[in-house]
Structures are given as C-alpha cells and as structure tokens.
PDB file of C-alpha atoms and ligand atoms in Angstrom:
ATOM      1  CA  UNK A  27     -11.872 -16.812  -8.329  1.00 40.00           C
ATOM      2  CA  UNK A  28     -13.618 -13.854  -6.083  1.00 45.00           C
ATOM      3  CA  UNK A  29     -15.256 -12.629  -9.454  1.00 47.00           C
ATOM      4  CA  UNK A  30     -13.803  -8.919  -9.234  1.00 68.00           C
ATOM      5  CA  UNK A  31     -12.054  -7.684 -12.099  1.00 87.00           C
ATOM      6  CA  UNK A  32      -9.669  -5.574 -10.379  1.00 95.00           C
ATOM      7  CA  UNK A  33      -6.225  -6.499 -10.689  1.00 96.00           C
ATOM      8  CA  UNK A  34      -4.568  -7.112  -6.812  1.00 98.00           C
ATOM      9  CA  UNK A  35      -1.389  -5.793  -5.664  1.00 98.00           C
ATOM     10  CA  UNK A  36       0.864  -6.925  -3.212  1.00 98.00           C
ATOM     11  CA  UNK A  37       2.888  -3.958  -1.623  1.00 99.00           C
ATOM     12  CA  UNK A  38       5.704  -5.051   0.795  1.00 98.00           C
ATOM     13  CA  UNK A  39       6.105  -2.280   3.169  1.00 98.00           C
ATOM     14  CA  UNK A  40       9.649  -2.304   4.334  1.00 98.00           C
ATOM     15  CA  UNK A  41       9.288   0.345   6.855  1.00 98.00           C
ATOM     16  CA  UNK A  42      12.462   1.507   8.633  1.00 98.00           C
ATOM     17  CA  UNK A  43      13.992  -1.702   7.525  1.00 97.00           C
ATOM     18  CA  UNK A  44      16.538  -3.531   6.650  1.00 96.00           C
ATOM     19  CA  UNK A  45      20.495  -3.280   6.518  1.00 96.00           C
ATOM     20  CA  UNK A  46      21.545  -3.027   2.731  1.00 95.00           C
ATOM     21  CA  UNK A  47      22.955  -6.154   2.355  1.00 96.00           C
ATOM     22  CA  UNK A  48      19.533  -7.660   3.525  1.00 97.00           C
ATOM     23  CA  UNK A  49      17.754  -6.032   1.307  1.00 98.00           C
ATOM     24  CA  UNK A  50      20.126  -7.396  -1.162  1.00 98.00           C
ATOM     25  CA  UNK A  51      19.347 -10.442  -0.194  1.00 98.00           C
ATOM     26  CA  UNK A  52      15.944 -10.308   0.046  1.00 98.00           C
ATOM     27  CA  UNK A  53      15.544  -9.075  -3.446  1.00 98.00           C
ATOM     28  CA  UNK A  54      17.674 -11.498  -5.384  1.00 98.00           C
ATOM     29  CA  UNK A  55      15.781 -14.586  -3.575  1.00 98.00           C
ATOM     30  CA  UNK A  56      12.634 -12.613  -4.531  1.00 98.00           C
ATOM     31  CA  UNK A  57      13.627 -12.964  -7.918  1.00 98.00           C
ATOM     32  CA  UNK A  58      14.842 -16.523  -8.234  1.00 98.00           C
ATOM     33  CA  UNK A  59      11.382 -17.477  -6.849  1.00 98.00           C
ATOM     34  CA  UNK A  60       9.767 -15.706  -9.373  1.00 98.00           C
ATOM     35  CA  UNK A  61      12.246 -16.729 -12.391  1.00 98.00           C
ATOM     36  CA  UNK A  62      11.136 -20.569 -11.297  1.00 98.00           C
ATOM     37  CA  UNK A  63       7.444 -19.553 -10.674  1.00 97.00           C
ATOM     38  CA  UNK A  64       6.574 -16.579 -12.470  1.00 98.00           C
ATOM     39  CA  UNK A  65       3.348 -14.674 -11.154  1.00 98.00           C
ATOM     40  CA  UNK A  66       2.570 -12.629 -14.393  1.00 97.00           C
ATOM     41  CA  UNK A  67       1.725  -9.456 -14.432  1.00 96.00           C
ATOM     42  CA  UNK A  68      -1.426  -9.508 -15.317  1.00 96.00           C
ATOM     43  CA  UNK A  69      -2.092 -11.631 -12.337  1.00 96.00           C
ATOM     44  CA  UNK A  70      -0.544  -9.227 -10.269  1.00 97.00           C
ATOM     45  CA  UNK A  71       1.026  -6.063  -9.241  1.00 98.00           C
ATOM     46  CA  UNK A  72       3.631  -6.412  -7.024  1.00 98.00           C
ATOM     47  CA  UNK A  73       5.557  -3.451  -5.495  1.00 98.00           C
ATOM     48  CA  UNK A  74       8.409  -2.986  -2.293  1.00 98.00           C
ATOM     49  CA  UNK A  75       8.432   0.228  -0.330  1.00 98.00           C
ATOM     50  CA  UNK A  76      12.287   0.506   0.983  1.00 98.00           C
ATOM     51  CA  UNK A  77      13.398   3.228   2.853  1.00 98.00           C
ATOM     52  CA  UNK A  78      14.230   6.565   0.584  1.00 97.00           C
ATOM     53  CA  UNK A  79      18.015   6.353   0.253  1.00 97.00           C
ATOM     54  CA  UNK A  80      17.423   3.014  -0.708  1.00 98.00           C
ATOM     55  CA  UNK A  81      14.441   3.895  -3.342  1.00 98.00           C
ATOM     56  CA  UNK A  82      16.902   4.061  -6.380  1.00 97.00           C
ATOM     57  CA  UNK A  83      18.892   1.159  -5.720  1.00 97.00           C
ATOM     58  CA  UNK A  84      16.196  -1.026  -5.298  1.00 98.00           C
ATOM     59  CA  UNK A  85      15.039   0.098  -8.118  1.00 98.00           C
ATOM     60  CA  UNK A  86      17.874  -0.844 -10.018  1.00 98.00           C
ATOM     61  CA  UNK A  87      17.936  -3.911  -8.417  1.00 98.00           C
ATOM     62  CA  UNK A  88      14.867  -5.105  -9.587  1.00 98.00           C
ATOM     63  CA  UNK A  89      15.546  -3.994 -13.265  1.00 98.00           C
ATOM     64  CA  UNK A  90      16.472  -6.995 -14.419  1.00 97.00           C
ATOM     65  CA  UNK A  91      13.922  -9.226 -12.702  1.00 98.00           C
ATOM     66  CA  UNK A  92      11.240 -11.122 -14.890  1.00 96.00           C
ATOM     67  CA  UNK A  93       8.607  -9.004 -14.434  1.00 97.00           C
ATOM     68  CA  UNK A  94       7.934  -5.754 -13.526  1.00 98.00           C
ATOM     69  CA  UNK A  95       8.116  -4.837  -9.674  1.00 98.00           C
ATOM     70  CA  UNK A  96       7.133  -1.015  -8.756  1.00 98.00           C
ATOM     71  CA  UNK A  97       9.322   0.489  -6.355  1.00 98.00           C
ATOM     72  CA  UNK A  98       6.971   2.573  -3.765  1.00 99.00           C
ATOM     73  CA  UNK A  99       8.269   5.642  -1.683  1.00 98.00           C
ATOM     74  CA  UNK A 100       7.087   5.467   1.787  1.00 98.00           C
ATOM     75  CA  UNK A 101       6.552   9.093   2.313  1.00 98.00           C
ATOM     76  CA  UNK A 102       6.661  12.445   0.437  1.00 98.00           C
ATOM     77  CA  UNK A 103       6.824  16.052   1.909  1.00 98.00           C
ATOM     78  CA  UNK A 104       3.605  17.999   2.460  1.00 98.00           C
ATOM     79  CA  UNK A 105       5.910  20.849   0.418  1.00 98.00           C
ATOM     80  CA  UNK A 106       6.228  20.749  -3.486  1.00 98.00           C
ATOM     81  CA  UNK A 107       8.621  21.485  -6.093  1.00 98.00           C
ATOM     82  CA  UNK A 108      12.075  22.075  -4.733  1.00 98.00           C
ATOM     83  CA  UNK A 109      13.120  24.711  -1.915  1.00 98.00           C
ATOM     84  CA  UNK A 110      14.372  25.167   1.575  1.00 98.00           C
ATOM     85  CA  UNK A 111      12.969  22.344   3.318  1.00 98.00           C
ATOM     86  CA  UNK A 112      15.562  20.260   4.876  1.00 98.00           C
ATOM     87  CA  UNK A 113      15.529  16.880   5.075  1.00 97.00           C
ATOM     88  CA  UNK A 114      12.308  16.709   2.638  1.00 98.00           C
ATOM     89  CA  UNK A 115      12.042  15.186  -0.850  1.00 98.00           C
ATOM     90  CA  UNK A 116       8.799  16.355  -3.117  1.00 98.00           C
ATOM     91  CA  UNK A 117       6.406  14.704  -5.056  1.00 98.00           C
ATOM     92  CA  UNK A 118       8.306  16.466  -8.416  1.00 98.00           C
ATOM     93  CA  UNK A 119      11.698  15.125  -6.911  1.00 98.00           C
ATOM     94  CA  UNK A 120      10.419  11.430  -6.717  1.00 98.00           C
ATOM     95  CA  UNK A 121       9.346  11.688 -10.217  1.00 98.00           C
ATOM     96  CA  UNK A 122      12.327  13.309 -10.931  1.00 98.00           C
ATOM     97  CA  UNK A 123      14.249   9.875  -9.762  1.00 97.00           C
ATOM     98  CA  UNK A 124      11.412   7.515 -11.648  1.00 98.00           C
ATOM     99  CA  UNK A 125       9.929   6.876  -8.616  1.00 98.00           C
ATOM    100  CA  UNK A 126       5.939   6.656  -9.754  1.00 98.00           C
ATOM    101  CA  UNK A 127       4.245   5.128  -6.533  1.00 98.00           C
ATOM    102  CA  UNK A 128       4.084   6.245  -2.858  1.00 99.00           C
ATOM    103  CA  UNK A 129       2.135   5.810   0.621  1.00 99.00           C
ATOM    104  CA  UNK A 130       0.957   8.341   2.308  1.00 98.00           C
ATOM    105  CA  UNK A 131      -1.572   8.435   5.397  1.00 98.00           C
ATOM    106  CA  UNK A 132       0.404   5.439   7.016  1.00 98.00           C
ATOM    107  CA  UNK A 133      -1.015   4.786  10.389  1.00 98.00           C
ATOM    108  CA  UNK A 134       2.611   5.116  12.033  1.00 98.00           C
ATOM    109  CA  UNK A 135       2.915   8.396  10.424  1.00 98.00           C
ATOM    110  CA  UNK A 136      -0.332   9.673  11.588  1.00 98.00           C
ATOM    111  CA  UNK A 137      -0.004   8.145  14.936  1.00 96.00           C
ATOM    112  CA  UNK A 138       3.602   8.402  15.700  1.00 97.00           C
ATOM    113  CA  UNK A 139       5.478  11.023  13.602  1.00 97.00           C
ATOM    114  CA  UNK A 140       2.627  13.703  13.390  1.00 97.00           C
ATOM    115  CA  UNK A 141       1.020  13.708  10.356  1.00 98.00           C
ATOM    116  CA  UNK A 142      -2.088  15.904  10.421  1.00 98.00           C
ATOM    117  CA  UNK A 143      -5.169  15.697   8.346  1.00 98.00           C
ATOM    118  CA  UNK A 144      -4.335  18.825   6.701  1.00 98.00           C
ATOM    119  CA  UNK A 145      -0.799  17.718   6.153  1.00 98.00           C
ATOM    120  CA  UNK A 146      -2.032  13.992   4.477  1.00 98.00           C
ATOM    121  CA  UNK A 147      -4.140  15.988   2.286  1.00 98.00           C
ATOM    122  CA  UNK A 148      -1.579  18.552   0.843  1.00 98.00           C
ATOM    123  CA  UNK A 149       0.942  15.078   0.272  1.00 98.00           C
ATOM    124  CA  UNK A 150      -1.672  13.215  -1.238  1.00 98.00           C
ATOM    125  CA  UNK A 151      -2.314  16.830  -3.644  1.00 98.00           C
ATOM    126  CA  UNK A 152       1.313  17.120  -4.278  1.00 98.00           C
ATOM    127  CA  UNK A 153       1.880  13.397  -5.109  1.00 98.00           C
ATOM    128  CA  UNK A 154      -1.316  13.716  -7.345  1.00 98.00           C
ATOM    129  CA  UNK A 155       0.356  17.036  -9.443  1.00 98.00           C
ATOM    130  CA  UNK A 156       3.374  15.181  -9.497  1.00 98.00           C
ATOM    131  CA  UNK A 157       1.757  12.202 -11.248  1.00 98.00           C
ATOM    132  CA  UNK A 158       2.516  10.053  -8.388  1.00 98.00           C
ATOM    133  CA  UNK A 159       0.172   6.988  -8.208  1.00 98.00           C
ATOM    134  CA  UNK A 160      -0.767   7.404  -4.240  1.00 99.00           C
ATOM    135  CA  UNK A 161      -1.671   4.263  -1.863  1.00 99.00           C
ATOM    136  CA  UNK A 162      -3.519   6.132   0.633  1.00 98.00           C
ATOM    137  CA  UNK A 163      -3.983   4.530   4.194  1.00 98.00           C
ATOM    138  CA  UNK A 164      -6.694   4.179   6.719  1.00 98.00           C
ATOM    139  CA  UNK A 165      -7.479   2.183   9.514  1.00 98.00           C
ATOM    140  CA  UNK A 166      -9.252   2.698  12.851  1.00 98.00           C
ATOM    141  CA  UNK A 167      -7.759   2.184  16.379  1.00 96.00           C
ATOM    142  CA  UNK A 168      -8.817  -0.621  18.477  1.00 95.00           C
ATOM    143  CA  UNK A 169     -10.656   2.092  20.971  1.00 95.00           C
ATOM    144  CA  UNK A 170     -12.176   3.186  18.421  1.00 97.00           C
ATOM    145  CA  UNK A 171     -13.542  -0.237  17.179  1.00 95.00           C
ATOM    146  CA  UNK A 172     -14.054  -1.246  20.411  1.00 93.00           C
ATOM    147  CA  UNK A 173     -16.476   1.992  20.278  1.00 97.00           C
ATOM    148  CA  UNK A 174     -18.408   0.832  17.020  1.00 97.00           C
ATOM    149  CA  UNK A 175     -16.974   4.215  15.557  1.00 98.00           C
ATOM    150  CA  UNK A 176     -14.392   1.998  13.228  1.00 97.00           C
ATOM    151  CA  UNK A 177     -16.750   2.695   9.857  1.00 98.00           C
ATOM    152  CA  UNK A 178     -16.893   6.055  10.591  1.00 98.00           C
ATOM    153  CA  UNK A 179     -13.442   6.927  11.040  1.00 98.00           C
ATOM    154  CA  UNK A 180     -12.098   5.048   8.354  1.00 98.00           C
ATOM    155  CA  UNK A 181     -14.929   6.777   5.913  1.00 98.00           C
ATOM    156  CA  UNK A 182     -14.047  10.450   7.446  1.00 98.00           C
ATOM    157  CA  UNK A 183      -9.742   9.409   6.090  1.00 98.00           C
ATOM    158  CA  UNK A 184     -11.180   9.276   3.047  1.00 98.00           C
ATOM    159  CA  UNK A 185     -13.817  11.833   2.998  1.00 98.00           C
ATOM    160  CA  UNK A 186     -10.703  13.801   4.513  1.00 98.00           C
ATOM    161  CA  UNK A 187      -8.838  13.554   0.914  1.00 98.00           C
ATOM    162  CA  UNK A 188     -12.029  14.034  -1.399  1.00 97.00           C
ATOM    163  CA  UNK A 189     -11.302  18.204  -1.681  1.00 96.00           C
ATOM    164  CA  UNK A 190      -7.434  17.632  -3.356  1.00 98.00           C
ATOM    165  CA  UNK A 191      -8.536  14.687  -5.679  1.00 98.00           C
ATOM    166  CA  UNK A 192      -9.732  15.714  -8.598  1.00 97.00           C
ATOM    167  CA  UNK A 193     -12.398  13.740 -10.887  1.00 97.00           C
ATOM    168  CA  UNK A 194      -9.806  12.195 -12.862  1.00 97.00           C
ATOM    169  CA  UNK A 195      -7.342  11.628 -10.252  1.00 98.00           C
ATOM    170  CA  UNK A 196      -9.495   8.567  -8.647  1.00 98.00           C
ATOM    171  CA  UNK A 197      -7.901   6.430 -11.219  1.00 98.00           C
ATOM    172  CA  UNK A 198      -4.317   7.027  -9.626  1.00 98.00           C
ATOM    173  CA  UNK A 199      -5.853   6.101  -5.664  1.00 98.00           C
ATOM    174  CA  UNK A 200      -4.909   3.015  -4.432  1.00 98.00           C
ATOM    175  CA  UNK A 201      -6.579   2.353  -0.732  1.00 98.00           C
ATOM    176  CA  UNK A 202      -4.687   0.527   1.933  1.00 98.00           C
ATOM    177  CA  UNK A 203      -7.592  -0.456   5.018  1.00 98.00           C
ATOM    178  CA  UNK A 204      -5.114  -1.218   7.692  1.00 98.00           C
ATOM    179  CA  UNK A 205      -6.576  -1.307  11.662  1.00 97.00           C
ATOM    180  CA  UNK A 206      -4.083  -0.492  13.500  1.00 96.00           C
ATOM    181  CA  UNK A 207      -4.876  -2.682  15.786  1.00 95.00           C
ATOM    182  CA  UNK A 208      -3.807  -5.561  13.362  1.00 94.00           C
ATOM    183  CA  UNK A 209      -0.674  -3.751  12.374  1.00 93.00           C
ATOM    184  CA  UNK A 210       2.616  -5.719  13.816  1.00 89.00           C
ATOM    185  CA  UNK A 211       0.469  -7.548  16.246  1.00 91.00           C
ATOM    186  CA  UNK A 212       0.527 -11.207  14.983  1.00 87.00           C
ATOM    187  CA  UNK A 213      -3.871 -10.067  15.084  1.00 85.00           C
ATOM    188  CA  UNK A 214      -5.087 -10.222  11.600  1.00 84.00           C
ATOM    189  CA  UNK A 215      -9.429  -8.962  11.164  1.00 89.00           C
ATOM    190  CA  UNK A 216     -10.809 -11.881   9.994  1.00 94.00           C
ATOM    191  CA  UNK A 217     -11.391 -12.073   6.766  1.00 96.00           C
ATOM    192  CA  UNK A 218     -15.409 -11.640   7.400  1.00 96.00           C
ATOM    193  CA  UNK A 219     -14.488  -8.459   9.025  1.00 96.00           C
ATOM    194  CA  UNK A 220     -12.178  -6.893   6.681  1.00 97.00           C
ATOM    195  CA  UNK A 221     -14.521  -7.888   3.584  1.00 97.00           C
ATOM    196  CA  UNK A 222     -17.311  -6.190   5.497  1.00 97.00           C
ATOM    197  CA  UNK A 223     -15.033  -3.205   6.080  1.00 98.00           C
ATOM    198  CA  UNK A 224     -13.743  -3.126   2.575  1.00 98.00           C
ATOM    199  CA  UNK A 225     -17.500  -3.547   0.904  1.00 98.00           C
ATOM    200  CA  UNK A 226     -17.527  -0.373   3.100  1.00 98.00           C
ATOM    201  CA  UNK A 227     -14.989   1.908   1.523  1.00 98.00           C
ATOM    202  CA  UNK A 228     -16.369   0.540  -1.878  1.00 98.00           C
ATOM    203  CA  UNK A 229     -19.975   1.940  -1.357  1.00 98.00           C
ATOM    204  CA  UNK A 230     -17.967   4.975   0.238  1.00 98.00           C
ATOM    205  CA  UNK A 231     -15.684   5.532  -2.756  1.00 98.00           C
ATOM    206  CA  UNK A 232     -18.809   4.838  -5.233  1.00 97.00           C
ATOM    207  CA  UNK A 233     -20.675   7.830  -3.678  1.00 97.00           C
ATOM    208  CA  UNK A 234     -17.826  10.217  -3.810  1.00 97.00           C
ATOM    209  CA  UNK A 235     -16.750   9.204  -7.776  1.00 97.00           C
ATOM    210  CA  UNK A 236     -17.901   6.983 -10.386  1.00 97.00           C
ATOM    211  CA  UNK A 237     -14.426   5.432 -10.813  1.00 97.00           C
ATOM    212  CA  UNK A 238     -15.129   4.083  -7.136  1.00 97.00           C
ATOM    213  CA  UNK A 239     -15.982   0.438  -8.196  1.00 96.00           C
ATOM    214  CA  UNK A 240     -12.584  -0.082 -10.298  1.00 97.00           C
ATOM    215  CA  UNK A 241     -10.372   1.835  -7.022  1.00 98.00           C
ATOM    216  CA  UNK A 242      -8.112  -1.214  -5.606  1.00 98.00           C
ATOM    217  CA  UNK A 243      -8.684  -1.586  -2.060  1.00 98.00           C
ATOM    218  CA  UNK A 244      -5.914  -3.170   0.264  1.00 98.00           C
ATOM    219  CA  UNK A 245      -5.454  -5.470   3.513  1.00 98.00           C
ATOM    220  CA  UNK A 246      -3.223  -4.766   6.018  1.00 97.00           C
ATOM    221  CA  UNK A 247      -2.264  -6.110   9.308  1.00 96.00           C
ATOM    222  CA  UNK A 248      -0.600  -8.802  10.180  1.00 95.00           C
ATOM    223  CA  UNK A 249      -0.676 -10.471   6.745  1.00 97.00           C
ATOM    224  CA  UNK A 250       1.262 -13.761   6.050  1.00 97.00           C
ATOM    225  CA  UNK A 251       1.093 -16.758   3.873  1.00 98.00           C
ATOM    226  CA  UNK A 252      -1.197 -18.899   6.118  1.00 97.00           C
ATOM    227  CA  UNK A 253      -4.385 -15.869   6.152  1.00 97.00           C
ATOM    228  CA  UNK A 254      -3.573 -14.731   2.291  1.00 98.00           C
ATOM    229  CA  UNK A 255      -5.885 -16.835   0.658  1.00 97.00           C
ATOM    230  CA  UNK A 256      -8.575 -16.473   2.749  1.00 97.00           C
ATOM    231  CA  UNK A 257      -8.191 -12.595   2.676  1.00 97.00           C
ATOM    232  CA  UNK A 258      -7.572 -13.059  -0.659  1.00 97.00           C
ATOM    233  CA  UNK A 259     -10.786 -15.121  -1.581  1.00 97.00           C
ATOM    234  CA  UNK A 260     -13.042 -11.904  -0.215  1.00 97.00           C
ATOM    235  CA  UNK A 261     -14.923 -10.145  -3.443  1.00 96.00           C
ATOM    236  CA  UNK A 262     -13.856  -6.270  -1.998  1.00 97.00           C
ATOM    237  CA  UNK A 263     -10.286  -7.183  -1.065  1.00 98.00           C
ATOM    238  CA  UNK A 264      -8.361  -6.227  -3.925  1.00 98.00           C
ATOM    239  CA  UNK A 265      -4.442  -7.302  -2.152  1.00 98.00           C
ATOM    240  CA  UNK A 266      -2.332  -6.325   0.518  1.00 98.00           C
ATOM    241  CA  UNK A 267       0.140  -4.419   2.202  1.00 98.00           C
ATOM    242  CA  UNK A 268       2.404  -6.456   3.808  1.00 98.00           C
ATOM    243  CA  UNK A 269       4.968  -5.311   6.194  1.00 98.00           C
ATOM    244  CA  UNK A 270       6.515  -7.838   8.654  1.00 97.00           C
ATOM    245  CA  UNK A 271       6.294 -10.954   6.365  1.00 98.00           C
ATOM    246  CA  UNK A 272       7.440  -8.760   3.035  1.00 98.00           C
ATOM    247  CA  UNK A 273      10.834  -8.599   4.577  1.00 98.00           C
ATOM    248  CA  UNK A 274      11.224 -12.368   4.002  1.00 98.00           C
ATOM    249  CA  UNK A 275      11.428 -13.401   0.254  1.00 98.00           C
ATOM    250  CA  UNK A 276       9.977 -16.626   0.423  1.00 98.00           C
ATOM    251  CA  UNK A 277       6.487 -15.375   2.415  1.00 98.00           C
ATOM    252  CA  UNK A 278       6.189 -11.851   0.314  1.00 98.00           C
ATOM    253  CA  UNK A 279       6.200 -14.228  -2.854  1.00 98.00           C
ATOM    254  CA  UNK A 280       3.750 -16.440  -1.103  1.00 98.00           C
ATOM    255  CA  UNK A 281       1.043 -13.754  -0.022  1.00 98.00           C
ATOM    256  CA  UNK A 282       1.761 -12.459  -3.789  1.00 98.00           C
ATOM    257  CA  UNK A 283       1.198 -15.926  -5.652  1.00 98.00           C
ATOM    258  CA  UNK A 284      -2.094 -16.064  -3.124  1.00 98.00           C
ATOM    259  CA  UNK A 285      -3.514 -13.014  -4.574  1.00 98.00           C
ATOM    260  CA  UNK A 286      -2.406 -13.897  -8.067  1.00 97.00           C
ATOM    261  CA  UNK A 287      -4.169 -17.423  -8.025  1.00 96.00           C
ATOM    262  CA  UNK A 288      -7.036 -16.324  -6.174  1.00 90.00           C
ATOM    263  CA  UNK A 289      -8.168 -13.533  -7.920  1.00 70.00           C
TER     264      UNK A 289
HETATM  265  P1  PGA B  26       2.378  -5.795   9.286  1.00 83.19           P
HETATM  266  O1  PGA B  26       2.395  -4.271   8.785  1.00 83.19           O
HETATM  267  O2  PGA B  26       2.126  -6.644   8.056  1.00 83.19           O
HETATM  268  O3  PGA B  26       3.738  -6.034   9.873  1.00 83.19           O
HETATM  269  O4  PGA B  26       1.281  -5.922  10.272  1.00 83.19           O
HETATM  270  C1  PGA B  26       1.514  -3.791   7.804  1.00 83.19           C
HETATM  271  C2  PGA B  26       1.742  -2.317   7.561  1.00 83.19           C
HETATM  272  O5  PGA B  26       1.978  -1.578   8.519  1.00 83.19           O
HETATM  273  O6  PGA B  26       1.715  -1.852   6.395  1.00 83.19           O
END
C-alpha cells in the first residue's frame, strides 16, 4: 500500500485503433478476466478510450460487464453546443450520447494534429460546461528534458488551463503526466523519475486550488504489466494511461489489477 487515498484509474487509450471486431474481442476477454477475478470498484477505476464512432458501442458493450467501466472520448471540439462545424462533436453532444469522460491535451494532438494552447483551453472549458469529467495531458519532449526545462513545461500545461477551470471544477480534472519521449517507445521514466515528476504537479496543483491534494495524477508511456507495480507502488502516482498494452485484454487487466492491489 503507497498510503494515498486517492482512488487509481487505469485508462486504456485506444488511439486510432482497432478494427471492430478486435475491439470486440478485446472487450469480451476483458470481461471474462474480470468475471473470474473481479477488481472492485472501489479498488479501481477503469476506463477505454475507443475511437468516436465506436464510443457508443463500446459503451454498450461493456453494459453488462461486472463492474462499471467508463467509456472515455478521445477528443472534443474546441466549439460548443451544436452548429456548423463539420466533422466536430461538442462537449454538450458527448453528454448528449452518455459519454461523461474525455482526454484532451494528448501529446499527439498537440504535437501532430495542431492543437494550440488556446485551443486545449477552450476544449478543456467546453468539456467542463458540459459536465464532462476531463483527463488533461502533459508531458515534456525529450529536448526539452534533455534541457532540464521538463518541470517547467509540464507546470506551464497546467498553469495554461488554470483561467477556464473554475474553483469547483478541480474536482472533475484528472491529470495524465505522459513524456513524450516514453510514449510508444518501449522507454518507460523510471519510476524514481515519474514519482519525482508527479510529487511535482501535486505541489503545482496544491498552489493553484485546495482540491489539489485529492486531483488523480496519471502515468503514461510505455506502460505494461512488468513496470505497473513499481509505477504503481510510487505515493504521487495515482494510475495510468495505457495505450499500446490496453489494446491486449490480458495486459490492460494486468496493469489494472497492479494498481488495484497496490494502492
Ligand atoms: P503507450 O501510449 O502506452 O503506447 O506508450 C500511452 C499514451 O499515449 O497514452
């Protein structure tokens, strides 16, 4: 037991993956592991993030399974309400489908599909007005640790969101610390690292609100079953989010039941 009293998750980030019938798959064996082993809920949250078209089915899907499993959007528009904005789905539309839970601030979609600071914020605001339950991203660059700036930018992401959160809004901020570096590369930060990192974003959050010591704060980067428990044993790492190894059933229930027995 790491002594905190914040619950972990366990997010499987799906990412532009997989085929439908794999994803099937993937979520009945996910279930028959739990229905022999259960994690229980109070152990754990566990959620999936599949791709958008998917979001509904999945949820379906995991109606029935012995526990409750959030289904997580992956991405939201920086626009709200409904409108002319093709190709987009709101905050208010997400909710609209049930859908309570969704990442924003994703390294990929900073790095790679051109999400600004000033559009992160105004998804992060939407997704907040919805009453969307946000699992906001940041990570440095491995130039950037390389440059001993990697506390600084990962403090400045969140400073970046402080303006559009409001007081009471804190308690529906989930943090994801991902270095990007670690992200798909086999490379995980040790855990010594990311617990230093994470105690980090905890004094950080503290000084911006006084919910900041019961805020969940997440791993990512190259998680799997054989670094979970040792990630998992660190006092200021609150879970993960887990994309290559969520995509198999048998090592997302693994990383999950290491966070559950751990914490
Ligand atoms: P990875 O991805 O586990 O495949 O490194 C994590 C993420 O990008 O959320």
């Amino acid at each position: 037991m790491s002594g905190s009293t914040i619950k972990p998750w366990v997010v499987g980030n799906w990412k532009m993956n997989p085929v439908q019938s794999n994803a099937q798959q993937l979520i009945e064996e996910f279930k028959q592991l739990l229905q022999q082993n259960p994690i229980l809920e109070e152990q754990c949250q566990i959620g999936v993030a599949p791709i958008s078209i998917a979001l509904q089915h999945v949820q379906q899907q995991l109606a029935d399974a012995n526990r409750s499993i959030l289904t997580v959007a992956q991405d939201l528009s920086r626009f709200a309400g409904t409108g002319a904005y093709t190709g987009e789905v709101s905050a208010e539309l997400l909710k609209d489908s049930s859908i309570e839970y969704v990442l924003v601030g994703h390294s990929e979609r900073r790095e790679i599909l051109g999400d600004t600071t000033e559009v992160l914020k105004a998804k992060v605001q939407n997704a907040l007005n919805a009453g969307l339950t946000v699992i906001y991203c940041v990570g440095e660059s491995l130039e950037q640790r390389e440059a001993g700036q990697a506390e600084q930018v990962v403090l400045q992401q969140i400073c970046d969101i402080t303006a559009v959160v409001k007081a009471d809004d804190w308690r529906n901020i989930v943090i994801a610390y991902e270095p990007i570096w670690a992200i798909g590369t086999g490379k995980t930060a040790s855990p010594e690292d990311a617990q230093m990192m994470h105690a980090k974003i905890r004094e950080g959050l503290s000084q911006i609100t006084a919910l900041g010591a019961s805020i969940a704060i997440l791993y990512g980067g190259s998680v799997k079953p054989e670094n979970a428990a040792d990630l998992a044993n660190c006092p200021d790492i609150n879970g993960a989010l887990v994309g290559g190894a969520s995509l198999n059933a048998e090592s997302f229930y693994k990383i999950a039941e290491a966070f559950a027995n751990t914490k």
